Coordinates of C-alpha atoms in Angstrom, one line a residue:
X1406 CA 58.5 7.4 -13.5
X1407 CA 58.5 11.2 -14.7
X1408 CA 62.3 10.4 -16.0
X1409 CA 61.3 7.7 -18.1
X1410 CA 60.6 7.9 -21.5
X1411 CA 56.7 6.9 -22.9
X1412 CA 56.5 3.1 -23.7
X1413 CA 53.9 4.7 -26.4
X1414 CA 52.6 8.2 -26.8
X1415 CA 50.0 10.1 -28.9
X1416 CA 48.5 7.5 -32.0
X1417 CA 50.5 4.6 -30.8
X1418 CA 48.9 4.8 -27.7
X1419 CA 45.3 5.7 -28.6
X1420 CA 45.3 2.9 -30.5
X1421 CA 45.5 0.3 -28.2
X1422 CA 42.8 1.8 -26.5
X1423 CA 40.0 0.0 -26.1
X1424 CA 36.9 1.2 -28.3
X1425 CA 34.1 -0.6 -26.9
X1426 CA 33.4 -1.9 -23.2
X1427 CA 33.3 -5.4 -25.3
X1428 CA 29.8 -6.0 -23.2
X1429 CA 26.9 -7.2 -24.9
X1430 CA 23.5 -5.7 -24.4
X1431 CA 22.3 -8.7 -23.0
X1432 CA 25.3 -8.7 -20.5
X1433 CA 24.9 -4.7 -19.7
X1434 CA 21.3 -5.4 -18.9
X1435 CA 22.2 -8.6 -16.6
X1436 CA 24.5 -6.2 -15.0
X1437 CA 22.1 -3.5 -14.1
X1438 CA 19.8 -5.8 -13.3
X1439 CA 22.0 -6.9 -10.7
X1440 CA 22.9 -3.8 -9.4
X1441 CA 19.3 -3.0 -9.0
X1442 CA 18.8 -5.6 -6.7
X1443 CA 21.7 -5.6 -4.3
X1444 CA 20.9 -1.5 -3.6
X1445 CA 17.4 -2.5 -3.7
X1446 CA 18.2 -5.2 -0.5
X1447 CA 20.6 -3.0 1.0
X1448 CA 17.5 0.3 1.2
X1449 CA 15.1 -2.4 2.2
X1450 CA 17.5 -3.6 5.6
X1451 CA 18.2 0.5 6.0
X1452 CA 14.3 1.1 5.7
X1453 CA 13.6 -2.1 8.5
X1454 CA 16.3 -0.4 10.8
X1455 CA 14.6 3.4 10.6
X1456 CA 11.0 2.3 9.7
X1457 CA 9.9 -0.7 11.5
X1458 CA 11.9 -1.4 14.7
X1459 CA 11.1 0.3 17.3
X1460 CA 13.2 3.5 17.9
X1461 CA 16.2 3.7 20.5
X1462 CA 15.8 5.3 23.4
X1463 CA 17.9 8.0 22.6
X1464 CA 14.4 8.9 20.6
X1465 CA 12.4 8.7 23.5
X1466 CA 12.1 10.2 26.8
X1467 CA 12.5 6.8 29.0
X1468 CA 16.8 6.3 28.4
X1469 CA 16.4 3.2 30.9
X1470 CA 19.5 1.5 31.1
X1471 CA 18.5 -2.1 29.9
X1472 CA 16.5 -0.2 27.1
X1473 CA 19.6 1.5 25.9
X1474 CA 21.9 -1.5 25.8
X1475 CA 19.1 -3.3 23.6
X1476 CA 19.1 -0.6 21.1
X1477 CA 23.0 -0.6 21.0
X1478 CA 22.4 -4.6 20.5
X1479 CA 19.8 -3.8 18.0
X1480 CA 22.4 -1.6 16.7
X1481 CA 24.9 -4.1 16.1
X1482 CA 22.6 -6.7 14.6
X1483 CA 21.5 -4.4 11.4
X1484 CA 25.3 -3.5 11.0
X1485 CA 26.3 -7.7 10.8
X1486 CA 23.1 -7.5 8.5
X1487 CA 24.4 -4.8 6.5
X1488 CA 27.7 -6.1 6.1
X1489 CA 26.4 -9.9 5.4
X1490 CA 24.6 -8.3 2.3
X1491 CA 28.1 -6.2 1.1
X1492 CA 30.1 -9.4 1.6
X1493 CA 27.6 -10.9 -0.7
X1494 CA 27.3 -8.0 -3.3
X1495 CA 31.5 -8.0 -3.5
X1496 CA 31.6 -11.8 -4.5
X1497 CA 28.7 -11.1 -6.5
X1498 CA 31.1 -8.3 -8.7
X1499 CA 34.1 -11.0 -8.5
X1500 CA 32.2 -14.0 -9.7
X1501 CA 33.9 -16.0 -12.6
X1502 CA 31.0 -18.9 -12.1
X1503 CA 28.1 -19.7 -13.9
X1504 CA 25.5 -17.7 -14.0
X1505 CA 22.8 -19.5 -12.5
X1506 CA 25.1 -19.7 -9.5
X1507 CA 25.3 -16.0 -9.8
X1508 CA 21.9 -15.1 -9.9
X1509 CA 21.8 -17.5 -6.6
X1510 CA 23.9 -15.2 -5.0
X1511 CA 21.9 -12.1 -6.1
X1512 CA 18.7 -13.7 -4.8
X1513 CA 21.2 -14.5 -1.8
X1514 CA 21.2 -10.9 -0.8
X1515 CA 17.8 -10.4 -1.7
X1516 CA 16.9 -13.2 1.2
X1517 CA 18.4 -10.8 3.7
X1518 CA 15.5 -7.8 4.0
X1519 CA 12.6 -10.3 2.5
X1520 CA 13.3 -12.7 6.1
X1521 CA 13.4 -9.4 8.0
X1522 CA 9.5 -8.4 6.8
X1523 CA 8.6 -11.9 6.1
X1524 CA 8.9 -12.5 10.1
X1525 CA 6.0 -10.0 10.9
X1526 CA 3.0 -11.6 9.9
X1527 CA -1.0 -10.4 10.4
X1528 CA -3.9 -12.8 11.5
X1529 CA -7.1 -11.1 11.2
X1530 CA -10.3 -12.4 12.3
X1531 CA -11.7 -15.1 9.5
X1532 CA -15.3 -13.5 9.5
X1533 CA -16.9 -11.0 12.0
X1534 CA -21.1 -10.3 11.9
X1535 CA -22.1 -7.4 13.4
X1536 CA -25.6 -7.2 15.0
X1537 CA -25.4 -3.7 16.1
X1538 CA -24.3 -0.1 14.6
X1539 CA -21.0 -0.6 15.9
X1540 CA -18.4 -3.3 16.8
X1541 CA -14.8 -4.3 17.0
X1542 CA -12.4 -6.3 14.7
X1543 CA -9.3 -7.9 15.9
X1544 CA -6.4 -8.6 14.1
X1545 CA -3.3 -10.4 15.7
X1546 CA 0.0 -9.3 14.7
X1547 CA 3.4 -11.5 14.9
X1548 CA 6.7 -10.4 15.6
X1549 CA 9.5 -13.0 14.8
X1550 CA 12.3 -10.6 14.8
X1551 CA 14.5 -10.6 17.9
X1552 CA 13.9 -6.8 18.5
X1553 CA 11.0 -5.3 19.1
X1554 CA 9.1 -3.2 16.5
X1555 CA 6.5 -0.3 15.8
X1556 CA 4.4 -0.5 12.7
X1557 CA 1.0 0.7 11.9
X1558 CA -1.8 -1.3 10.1
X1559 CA -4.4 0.0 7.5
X1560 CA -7.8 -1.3 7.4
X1561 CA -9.8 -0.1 4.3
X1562 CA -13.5 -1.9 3.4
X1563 CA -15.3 -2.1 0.0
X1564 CA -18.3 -0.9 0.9
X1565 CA -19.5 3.3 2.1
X1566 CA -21.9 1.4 4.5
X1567 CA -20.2 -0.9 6.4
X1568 CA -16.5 0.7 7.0
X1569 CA -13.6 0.3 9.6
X1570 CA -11.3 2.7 11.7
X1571 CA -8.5 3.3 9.3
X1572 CA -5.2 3.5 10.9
X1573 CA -3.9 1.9 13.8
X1574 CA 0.0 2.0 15.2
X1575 CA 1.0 -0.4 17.9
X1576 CA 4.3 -1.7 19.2
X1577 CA 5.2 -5.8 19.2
X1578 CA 7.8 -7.1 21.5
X1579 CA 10.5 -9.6 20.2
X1580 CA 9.6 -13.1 19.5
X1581 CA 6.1 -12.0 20.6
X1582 CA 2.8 -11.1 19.1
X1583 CA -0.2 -8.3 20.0
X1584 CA -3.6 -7.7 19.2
X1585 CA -4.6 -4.7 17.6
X1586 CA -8.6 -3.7 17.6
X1587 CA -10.5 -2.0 14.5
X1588 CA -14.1 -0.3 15.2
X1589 CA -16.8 -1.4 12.5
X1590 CA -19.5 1.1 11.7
X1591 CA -22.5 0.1 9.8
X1592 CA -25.4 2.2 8.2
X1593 CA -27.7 -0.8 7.2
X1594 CA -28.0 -5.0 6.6
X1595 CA -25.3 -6.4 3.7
X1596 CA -21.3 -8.0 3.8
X1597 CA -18.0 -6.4 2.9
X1598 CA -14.5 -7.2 2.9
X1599 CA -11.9 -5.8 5.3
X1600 CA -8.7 -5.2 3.1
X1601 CA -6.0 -5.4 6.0
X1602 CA -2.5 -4.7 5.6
X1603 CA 1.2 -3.8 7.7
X1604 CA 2.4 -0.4 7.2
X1605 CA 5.7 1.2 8.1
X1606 CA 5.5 4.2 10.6
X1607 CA 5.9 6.6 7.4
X1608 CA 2.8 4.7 5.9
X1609 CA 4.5 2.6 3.0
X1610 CA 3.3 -1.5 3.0
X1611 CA 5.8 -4.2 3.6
X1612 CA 3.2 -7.2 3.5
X1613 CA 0.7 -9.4 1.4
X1614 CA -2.9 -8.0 2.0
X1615 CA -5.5 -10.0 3.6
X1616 CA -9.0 -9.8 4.4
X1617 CA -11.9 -10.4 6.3
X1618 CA -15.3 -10.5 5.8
X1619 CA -17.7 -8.5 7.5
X1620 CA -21.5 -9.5 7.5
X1621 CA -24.3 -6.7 9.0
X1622 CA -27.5 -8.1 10.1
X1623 CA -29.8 -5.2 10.8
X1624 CA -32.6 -6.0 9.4
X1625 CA -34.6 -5.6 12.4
X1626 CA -33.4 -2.0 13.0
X1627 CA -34.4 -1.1 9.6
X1628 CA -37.9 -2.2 9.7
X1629 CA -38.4 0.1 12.8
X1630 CA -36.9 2.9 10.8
X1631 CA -39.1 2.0 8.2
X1632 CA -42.1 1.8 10.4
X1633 CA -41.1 5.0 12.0
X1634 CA -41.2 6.9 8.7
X1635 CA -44.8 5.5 8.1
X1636 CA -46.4 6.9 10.7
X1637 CA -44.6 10.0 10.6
X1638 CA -46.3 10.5 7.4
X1639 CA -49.6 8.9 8.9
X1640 CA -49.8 11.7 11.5
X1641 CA -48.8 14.8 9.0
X1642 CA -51.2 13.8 6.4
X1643 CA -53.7 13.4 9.7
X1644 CA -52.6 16.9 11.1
X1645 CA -53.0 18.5 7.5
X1646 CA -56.5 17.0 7.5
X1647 CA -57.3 18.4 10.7
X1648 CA -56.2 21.6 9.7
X1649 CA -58.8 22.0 6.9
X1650 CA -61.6 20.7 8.0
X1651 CA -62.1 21.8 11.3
X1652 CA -64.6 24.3 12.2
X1653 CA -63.4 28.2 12.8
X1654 CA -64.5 30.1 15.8
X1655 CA -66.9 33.0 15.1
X1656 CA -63.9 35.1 16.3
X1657 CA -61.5 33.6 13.7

């Protein structure tokens, strides 16, 4: 090639040079629109791999046998997951079809990482009354991956006088579900709501929020408190009364 002459050189050649991309800016902004969402997907199955399931044993101190060959399994299952959403991404880049079918692939690898968090699921108690200062609130939590996961779940009320526990972490088995218990506190009678919602282990949601309503009847407490105070005061106006009118000792 060095050998050969130029088939064009200096102006010749700039000027068939293209001056523009020849994309529109409504194209340009369909195309970084895509791009947006297929590395969105792709961080979304990376964060479920390092964030949600449960770590390999190579983490932990156990390295049982049958625990090690899940985790390669585990392993393997992301990778085909990963590599599903790339084969998707490349025919996305290649497309020469319309562009509704193109945005059908798009949402295609979208459809990967939303079925991944979509399959863990919450079922908190529909409402819970509490007849005492304290009490517990369960909440059910659904694992429909097949490989077992460790999240954490954030309980945060409405109200300063009835409140929850805020944090809890617990560990679901595959295709299985666990219950995870809150402890209610309450200062005095009233409702609240319970905002629940599914955390991953560095504290970032991955799940609609739902609620429960908590209902706190203490009335009866309150009246002794309040019955209490009265004749506190009753016996301190009394011992103030005493102190000035009773008669002194000769001594005194």
């Amino acid at each position: 090639l060095s050998s050969k002459e130029a088939y064009r050189s200096g102006s010749n050649a700039l000027s068939v040079v293209p001056q523009s991309s020849g994309i529109s800016s409504i194209q340009r902004k369909a195309l970084r629109d895509m791009l947006s969402s297929l590395a969105k997907a792709r961080s979304e199955i990376r964060r479920f791999s390092q964030k949600v399931l449960a770590e390999s044993p190579s983490e932990s101190p156990s390295g049982d046998t049958e625990d090690t060959e899940r985790a390669d399994s585990s392993d393997i299952w992301i990778n085909n997951l990963l590599n599903a959403q790339s084969l998707v991404a490349r025919r996305s880049f290649g497309w020469t079809g319309t562009t509704s079918s193109l945005v059908s692939l798009v949402k295609m690898s979208s459809s990967i990482p939303s079925g991944l968090y979509d399959a863990i699921s919450i079922t908190p108690s529909e409402t819970i009354t509490v007849v005492s200062e304290t009490a517990s609130m369960p909440v059910t939590v659904r694992n429909g991956n097949p490989y077992p996961i460790r999240i954490k779940l954030s309980s945060l009320t409405d109200s300063m006088e009835i409140v929850t526990s805020r944090i809890s972490e617990t560990t679901v088995p595959a295709l299985s579900e666990t219950q995870v218990t809150f402890t209610v506190r309450v200062a005095t009678s009233g409702s609240a709501t319970a905002h629940i919602s599914l955390l991953d282990r560095d504290g970032e949601s991955f799940s609609r929020e739902r609620t429960t309503t908590i209902t706190s009847t203490l009335q009866i407490n309150d009246k002794s408190g309040l019955v209490i105070i009265i004749i506190a005061v009753i016996f301190a106006i009394l011992g103030f009364w005493r102190q000035f009118h009773r008669q002194k000792d000769p001594d005194e």
